[in-house]
Short mmCIF file of C-alpha atoms in Angstrom, two decimals:
data_model
loop_
_atom_site.label_atom_id
_atom_site.label_comp_id
_atom_site.label_asym_id
_atom_site.label_seq_id
_atom_site.Cartn_x
_atom_site.Cartn_y
_atom_site.Cartn_z
CA PRO G 1 0.00 0.00 0.00
CA PRO G 2 1.11 3.58 -0.58
CA ALA G 3 2.63 5.45 2.32
CA ALA G 4 0.28 7.65 4.33
CA PRO G 5 0.70 11.38 3.73
CA PRO G 6 2.60 13.22 6.46
CA ALA G 7 0.50 14.50 9.36
CA SER G 8 1.33 17.07 11.99
CA VAL G 9 1.84 16.02 15.60
CA PHE G 10 -0.66 18.78 16.41
CA PRO G 11 -4.19 17.31 16.22
CA GLY G 12 -7.29 18.56 14.44
CA LEU G 13 -5.77 20.99 11.95
CA GLY G 14 -7.57 22.24 8.88
CA ALA G 15 -5.93 23.50 5.72
CA VAL G 16 -3.33 26.25 5.95
CA ASP G 17 -5.05 29.68 5.96
CA LEU G 18 -2.66 32.47 4.96
CA ILE G 19 -4.81 35.20 6.54
CA ASN G 20 -6.22 33.76 9.79
CA GLY G 21 -4.11 30.64 10.26
CA ASN G 22 -5.26 27.09 10.90
CA ALA G 23 -4.52 27.48 14.62
CA ALA G 24 -4.98 30.16 17.27
CA LEU G 25 -2.29 31.17 19.78
CA THR G 26 -3.94 32.79 22.80
CA PHE G 27 -2.31 34.57 25.74
CA THR G 28 -4.24 35.39 28.95
CA GLY G 29 -3.29 37.04 32.24
CA GLY G 30 0.31 38.02 32.90
CA LEU G 31 -0.51 41.74 33.18
CA LEU G 32 -1.75 41.93 29.56
CA VAL G 33 -3.89 45.02 28.93
CA ILE G 34 -6.08 43.03 26.52
CA SER G 35 -6.66 39.52 27.84
CA PRO G 36 -7.21 37.20 26.13
CA SER G 37 -5.03 38.21 23.20
CA THR G 38 -5.24 35.85 20.20
CA LEU G 39 -2.84 35.55 17.25
CA GLY G 40 -3.04 33.37 14.14
CA LEU G 41 -0.54 30.77 13.04
CA ASN G 42 -0.27 27.96 10.52
CA ILE G 43 1.04 24.48 11.20
CA ASP G 44 1.74 22.43 8.07
CA PRO G 45 1.83 18.60 7.86
CA ALA G 46 5.64 18.69 8.34
CA ASN G 47 5.13 20.66 11.61
CA LYS G 48 6.56 23.88 10.19
CA VAL G 49 4.96 26.83 11.99
CA THR G 50 4.46 30.21 10.32
CA ASN G 51 2.74 33.41 11.43
CA ALA G 52 -0.65 34.27 9.93
CA PRO G 53 -0.57 36.60 8.24
CA ALA G 54 3.11 36.17 7.40
CA ALA G 55 3.71 39.92 7.88
CA ASP G 56 2.83 39.64 11.60
CA LYS G 57 6.20 39.90 13.35
CA THR G 58 4.76 40.32 16.88
CA PHE G 59 5.54 36.73 17.84
CA THR G 60 7.59 33.64 17.09
CA ALA G 61 6.49 30.04 17.50
CA ALA G 62 8.32 26.77 16.98
CA LEU G 63 7.01 23.23 17.40
CA THR G 64 9.37 20.31 18.08
CA LYS G 65 7.97 17.32 16.18
CA THR G 66 9.52 14.63 18.38
CA THR G 67 8.21 16.00 21.70
CA GLY G 68 5.25 18.25 20.86
CA GLU G 69 7.01 21.05 22.75
CA TRP G 70 6.40 24.68 21.77
CA LYS G 71 8.66 27.68 22.33
CA GLY G 72 8.46 31.27 21.26
CA VAL G 73 8.46 34.96 22.10
CA PHE G 74 5.64 37.50 21.78
CA THR G 75 5.18 41.24 22.09
CA HIS G 76 3.45 41.91 25.42
CA SER G 77 1.10 44.91 25.72
CA ASP G 78 3.87 46.64 27.74
CA GLY G 79 6.16 46.44 24.67
CA LYS G 80 8.50 43.83 26.15
CA LYS G 81 9.07 40.43 24.55
CA PRO G 82 8.65 37.61 27.07
CA ALA G 83 9.38 34.01 26.15
CA TRP G 84 6.60 31.44 26.28
CA GLN G 85 6.49 27.65 26.19
CA ALA G 86 3.83 24.99 25.90
CA ALA G 87 3.28 21.26 25.41
CA THR G 88 0.91 19.54 22.97
CA PHE G 89 -1.89 17.39 24.38
CA GLN G 90 -2.98 15.06 21.57
CA LYS G 91 -5.84 13.13 23.18
CA ALA G 92 -9.24 14.10 21.77
CA GLY G 93 -11.46 16.21 23.98
CA ALA G 94 -11.86 19.68 25.44
CA HIS G 95 -8.18 19.96 26.38
CA GLN G 96 -6.74 18.89 23.02
CA GLY G 97 -4.11 21.36 21.79
CA GLY G 98 -1.19 23.19 23.32
CA HIS G 99 -1.04 24.42 26.92
CA GLY G 100 1.69 26.47 28.55
CA PHE G 101 2.77 29.69 30.21
CA PHE G 102 4.73 32.91 29.98
CA LEU G 103 6.16 35.25 32.59
CA SER G 104 5.72 38.98 32.12
CA LEU G 105 9.01 40.84 32.41
CA PRO G 106 9.41 43.21 35.38
CA ALA G 107 10.23 46.88 34.94
CA LYS G 108 13.81 48.04 35.35
CA PRO G 109 14.76 48.61 38.05
CA ALA G 110 12.81 45.55 39.10
CA ASP G 111 9.63 46.63 40.85
CA GLY G 112 8.46 43.10 41.60
CA LEU G 113 5.47 43.52 39.29
CA ALA G 114 5.74 40.45 37.10
CA GLU G 115 3.10 37.76 36.74
CA SER G 116 2.62 34.48 34.97
CA GLY G 117 0.11 34.12 32.17
CA ALA G 118 -1.42 31.22 30.28
CA VAL G 119 -0.75 30.14 26.69
CA ARG G 120 -3.23 28.06 24.67
CA ILE G 121 -2.85 26.77 21.11
CA GLN G 122 -5.98 25.43 19.41
CA ALA G 123 -6.81 24.22 15.93
CA ARG G 124 -9.26 26.46 14.06
#
């Protein structure tokens, strides 16, 4: 029989959508002015991740195929660029997708005002 076409380790994806993306990257909490804040991204069958639209340079996202681990950076509403990370949960159900966190970056000099926030990645 012919080999099966490649499939992403991220479950439930539709076709790549160059405008809105086939997945949503959502940030909540962490001192964001607008929370939740949702961005679009595309995940192709080879697990290559691109921003949607491609001109959106406010975040980076990378998916490790062998582990389902996500890493990236995004532009917080305070203008800083905190790192974020997440893990992919493949089992079908309400929690399917990526789940993780980010830490807002404190002011300089450090005022102690930094908080954690949640990251969620869902197929669209």
